[in-house]
Amino acid sequence: MSPTNTTSPGAGEAGGTGTAAARPAPVLRLRDLGWTIGGATIVDAVSLDVREGEFLAFIGPNGAGKTSLFNLISGLNPATRGTVELDGRDITAQAAHARARRGLGRTFQTSSLWPGMTVADHVGLAAQAADGGSYRVWRRADTYPERVERVLDRTQLTHRAGTRADVLSHGEKRKLELAVLLVGEPRLMLLDEPMAGVSAEEVPALTELIRSLHREEGRTVLMVEHHMDILLDLADRLAVMHHGTLLALDTPKAVMADPTVQQAYLGEEL
């Protein structure tokens, strides 16, 4: 089964000509991307384009290959087939840290914060790494006072600057993960289940923060999430993963009405 609308919406509209020359190059392009390990194919020949400023959400049951695809895009795992292009440049062979310095940022399902480190020091350390420094030789958050202050204000964590990460709520931890990401000024953000573990009371504020990063700052966002109501509200397009393949890719309305998607997930929660 082939997904529909694998290119970015609006491609070819510039100048009204519809020619290839008029189409803006996608910020991210995946071609025949796959990952096979131990004889098992985890991600199978995924191809898609993502335009600058788009919000693309990935849905599918556990084990569908969503996080594995993010691992290939971010460089955490090496692709065994296909290519990843960022701004028209092939980055398939580049390490994760090299991709990060090209503007590709990533958060994870499980928090990887240092329990005894303060909120401000997390952001300061991330700023140091973004500048090419090492995590192993840590100076102090006050080495980057303006950057730390700006990012904490942006993520509504200023009042928690001196607080240790282990006493934060789940929602605050997710905001801190976004702050660590934002200090590196990513153009392309991969958010892997940012609502995981967050209380119902904290979900609206976190959702609005992500919305503002996309709409007000124009950041390109790829997000995996199981809260369908949130994705239907935020996403420009939905990508449906099924057994490691891209089953469908289109507007949320079109995907949810797609008989192929409905058949594949009959009786299952997306």
Coordinates of C-alpha atoms in Angstrom, one line a residue:
M1 CA 0.0 0.0 0.0
S2 CA 1.5 3.3 -1.0
P3 CA 1.0 6.5 1.0
T4 CA -0.7 9.5 -0.6
N5 CA 0.7 13.0 -0.8
T6 CA 4.3 12.2 0.2
T7 CA 5.5 15.6 -0.9
S8 CA 5.0 18.8 1.1
P9 CA 1.7 20.6 0.6
G10 CA 1.9 23.7 -1.6
A11 CA 4.8 22.4 -3.6
G12 CA 4.8 24.0 -7.0
E13 CA 2.5 26.9 -6.0
A14 CA 5.2 29.5 -6.1
G15 CA 4.6 31.8 -9.0
G16 CA 1.6 29.7 -10.0
T17 CA 3.6 27.8 -12.5
G18 CA 3.7 24.4 -10.9
T19 CA 7.1 23.7 -12.4
A20 CA 9.9 21.9 -10.6
A21 CA 12.0 25.0 -10.7
A22 CA 9.3 26.9 -8.7
R23 CA 9.0 24.4 -5.9
P24 CA 10.9 25.3 -2.7
A25 CA 13.3 22.6 -1.6
P26 CA 12.1 20.7 1.4
V27 CA 14.0 21.2 4.7
L28 CA 13.9 17.4 5.2
R29 CA 13.8 14.7 2.5
L30 CA 13.8 11.0 3.2
R31 CA 14.2 8.6 0.3
D32 CA 13.7 4.8 0.6
L33 CA 14.9 5.1 4.2
G34 CA 15.2 1.8 6.1
W35 CA 16.7 0.0 9.0
T36 CA 17.2 -3.8 9.2
I37 CA 18.8 -5.4 12.2
G38 CA 19.3 -9.1 12.9
G39 CA 17.4 -10.0 9.8
A40 CA 14.3 -8.0 11.0
T41 CA 13.2 -4.9 9.1
I42 CA 12.2 -2.2 11.6
V43 CA 11.8 0.7 9.1
D44 CA 11.0 -0.2 5.5
A45 CA 11.6 2.1 2.6
V46 CA 10.1 5.4 3.9
S47 CA 10.1 8.3 1.5
L48 CA 8.7 11.8 2.3
D49 CA 9.4 15.5 2.1
V50 CA 8.9 18.1 4.8
R51 CA 8.6 21.7 4.0
E52 CA 10.0 24.6 6.0
G53 CA 7.6 25.5 8.9
E54 CA 5.5 22.4 8.6
F55 CA 4.0 20.5 11.5
L56 CA 4.1 16.8 10.6
A57 CA 2.7 14.3 13.1
F58 CA 3.3 10.5 13.2
I59 CA 0.7 8.1 14.5
G60 CA 0.4 4.3 14.8
P61 CA 0.4 1.7 17.5
N62 CA 3.4 0.8 19.6
G63 CA 6.0 -1.1 17.4
A64 CA 4.9 0.6 14.2
G65 CA 8.4 2.1 13.7
K66 CA 7.7 5.7 14.7
T67 CA 10.6 6.1 17.2
S68 CA 12.9 4.0 15.0
L69 CA 12.3 6.4 12.1
F70 CA 13.1 9.3 14.4
N71 CA 16.3 7.5 15.4
L72 CA 17.3 7.3 11.7
I73 CA 16.5 10.9 11.0
S74 CA 18.4 12.2 14.0
G75 CA 21.4 9.9 13.5
L76 CA 21.0 7.8 16.7
N77 CA 20.9 4.7 14.6
P78 CA 22.5 4.2 11.2
A79 CA 20.3 3.6 8.2
T80 CA 20.9 0.3 6.4
R81 CA 19.3 1.7 3.2
G82 CA 18.1 5.0 1.7
T83 CA 19.1 8.6 2.4
V84 CA 18.4 11.5 4.7
E85 CA 18.7 15.0 3.3
L86 CA 18.7 18.2 5.4
D87 CA 18.4 21.5 3.4
G88 CA 19.3 19.6 0.2
R89 CA 22.5 18.1 1.7
D90 CA 22.9 14.3 2.2
I91 CA 23.5 13.8 6.0
T92 CA 22.9 10.0 6.0
A93 CA 26.5 9.3 7.1
Q94 CA 26.7 12.1 9.6
A95 CA 26.7 11.5 13.4
A96 CA 23.9 12.7 15.6
H97 CA 25.9 15.6 17.0
A98 CA 26.8 16.8 13.5
R99 CA 23.1 16.8 12.6
A100 CA 22.3 18.7 15.7
R101 CA 24.8 21.4 14.8
R102 CA 23.0 21.7 11.4
G103 CA 19.8 22.6 13.2
L104 CA 18.2 19.2 13.8
G105 CA 17.0 18.8 17.4
R106 CA 15.5 15.8 19.2
T107 CA 13.6 15.0 22.4
F108 CA 12.9 11.5 23.6
Q109 CA 10.1 9.5 25.1
T110 CA 11.9 9.0 28.4
S111 CA 13.5 11.9 30.2
S112 CA 17.3 11.9 30.2
L113 CA 17.8 14.8 32.7
W114 CA 20.4 14.9 35.5
P115 CA 18.4 14.6 38.7
G116 CA 20.8 16.7 40.9
M117 CA 21.4 19.4 38.3
T118 CA 19.4 22.6 38.4
V119 CA 17.1 23.8 35.5
A120 CA 19.4 26.7 34.7
D121 CA 22.5 24.4 34.6
H122 CA 20.8 22.0 32.2
V123 CA 20.2 24.8 29.8
G124 CA 23.7 26.3 30.3
L125 CA 25.3 22.9 29.6
A126 CA 23.2 22.5 26.5
A127 CA 24.4 26.0 25.4
Q128 CA 28.0 25.0 25.9
A129 CA 27.5 21.8 23.8
A130 CA 25.7 23.8 21.1
D131 CA 28.8 26.0 20.9
G132 CA 31.0 23.0 20.3
G133 CA 32.0 22.4 23.9
S134 CA 32.1 19.0 25.7
Y135 CA 29.5 17.8 28.2
R136 CA 32.5 16.4 30.2
V137 CA 34.0 19.8 31.0
W138 CA 31.2 21.8 32.5
R139 CA 31.6 25.4 33.4
R140 CA 28.5 27.1 34.8
A141 CA 25.1 28.3 33.7
D142 CA 26.2 31.9 34.3
T143 CA 28.7 31.5 31.4
Y144 CA 25.6 32.0 29.1
P145 CA 23.4 34.2 31.3
E146 CA 21.4 35.9 28.4
R147 CA 20.8 32.6 26.5
V148 CA 19.7 30.8 29.6
E149 CA 17.4 33.6 30.7
R150 CA 15.9 33.9 27.3
V151 CA 15.2 30.2 26.9
L152 CA 13.8 29.8 30.4
D153 CA 11.5 32.7 29.9
R154 CA 10.3 31.1 26.6
T155 CA 9.5 27.8 28.2
Q156 CA 7.9 29.4 31.4
L157 CA 10.6 28.0 33.7
T158 CA 12.2 31.2 35.0
H159 CA 10.7 30.6 38.4
R160 CA 12.3 27.2 38.4
A161 CA 15.9 28.2 37.4
G162 CA 17.5 27.1 40.6
T163 CA 15.4 24.0 41.1
R164 CA 16.8 20.5 40.8
A165 CA 15.4 18.4 37.9
D166 CA 14.3 15.6 40.2
V167 CA 11.7 17.7 42.0
L168 CA 10.0 19.0 38.8
S169 CA 6.6 17.8 37.8
H170 CA 6.4 15.7 34.6
G171 CA 5.1 18.7 32.7
E172 CA 8.0 20.9 33.9
K173 CA 10.5 18.2 32.9
R174 CA 9.1 18.2 29.4
K175 CA 9.4 21.9 29.3
L176 CA 13.0 21.6 30.4
E177 CA 13.7 19.1 27.7
L178 CA 12.3 21.7 25.2
A179 CA 14.5 24.4 26.8
V180 CA 17.6 22.2 26.4
L181 CA 16.6 21.7 22.7
L182 CA 15.8 25.4 22.1
V183 CA 19.1 26.8 23.3
G184 CA 20.7 25.2 20.3
E185 CA 18.4 27.1 18.0
P186 CA 17.0 24.1 16.0
R187 CA 15.2 24.7 12.8
L188 CA 13.8 21.2 12.7
M189 CA 12.5 19.7 15.9
L190 CA 11.7 16.0 16.4
L191 CA 9.5 15.6 19.5
D192 CA 8.9 12.0 20.6
E193 CA 5.8 11.7 22.7
P194 CA 6.3 15.0 24.6
M195 CA 3.0 14.4 26.5
A196 CA 4.1 11.0 28.0
G197 CA 3.7 11.1 31.7
V198 CA 2.3 14.6 31.8
S199 CA -0.8 15.1 33.9
A200 CA -4.1 16.2 32.4
E201 CA -3.8 19.5 34.1
E202 CA -0.4 20.3 32.5
V203 CA -1.1 19.1 29.0
P204 CA -2.9 22.3 27.8
A205 CA 0.1 24.6 28.7
L206 CA 2.6 22.2 27.1
T207 CA 0.5 21.9 24.0
E208 CA 0.3 25.7 23.7
L209 CA 4.1 26.0 24.1
I210 CA 4.6 23.6 21.2
R211 CA 2.0 25.3 19.1
S212 CA 3.7 28.7 19.7
L213 CA 7.2 27.3 18.8
H214 CA 5.7 26.2 15.5
R215 CA 3.3 29.0 14.6
E216 CA 4.9 32.0 16.1
E217 CA 8.6 31.1 15.5
G218 CA 8.1 29.2 12.3
R219 CA 10.0 26.1 13.5
T220 CA 9.5 22.9 11.6
V221 CA 8.1 20.2 13.8
L222 CA 7.9 16.4 13.5
M223 CA 6.1 14.8 16.5
V224 CA 5.1 11.4 17.6
E225 CA 2.1 11.4 20.0
H226 CA -0.8 9.2 21.0
H227 CA -3.1 12.0 22.0
M228 CA -5.1 12.2 18.7
D229 CA -7.0 15.3 19.8
I230 CA -3.8 17.2 20.2
L231 CA -2.4 16.1 16.8
L232 CA -5.6 16.9 15.0
D233 CA -5.4 20.4 16.4
L234 CA -1.7 21.0 15.8
A235 CA -0.7 19.0 12.7
D236 CA -0.6 20.2 9.0
R237 CA -0.3 16.6 7.9
L238 CA -0.5 13.1 9.6
A239 CA 1.8 10.2 8.7
V240 CA 0.5 6.8 9.6
M241 CA 3.2 4.1 10.3
H242 CA 2.3 0.5 10.0
H243 CA 4.7 -2.4 10.5
G244 CA 7.6 -0.1 9.7
T245 CA 6.1 1.3 6.5
L246 CA 4.5 4.6 5.7
L247 CA 0.8 3.6 5.2
A248 CA -0.6 7.1 4.6
L249 CA 0.5 10.7 4.5
D250 CA -2.0 13.5 4.1
T251 CA -4.0 16.2 5.9
P252 CA -5.5 15.0 9.2
K253 CA -9.0 15.1 7.7
A254 CA -8.0 13.0 4.7
V255 CA -6.0 10.5 6.8
M256 CA -8.8 9.9 9.3
A257 CA -11.3 9.3 6.4
D258 CA -9.0 7.0 4.5
P259 CA -10.6 3.5 4.2
T260 CA -7.1 1.9 4.1
V261 CA -6.2 3.5 7.4
Q262 CA -9.5 2.6 8.9
Q263 CA -9.2 -1.0 7.8
A264 CA -5.6 -1.3 9.0
Y265 CA -6.5 0.0 12.5
L266 CA -10.0 -1.5 12.8
G267 CA -10.5 -2.2 16.5
E268 CA -7.1 -0.6 17.3
E269 CA -6.4 2.8 18.9
L270 CA -4.1 4.9 16.7

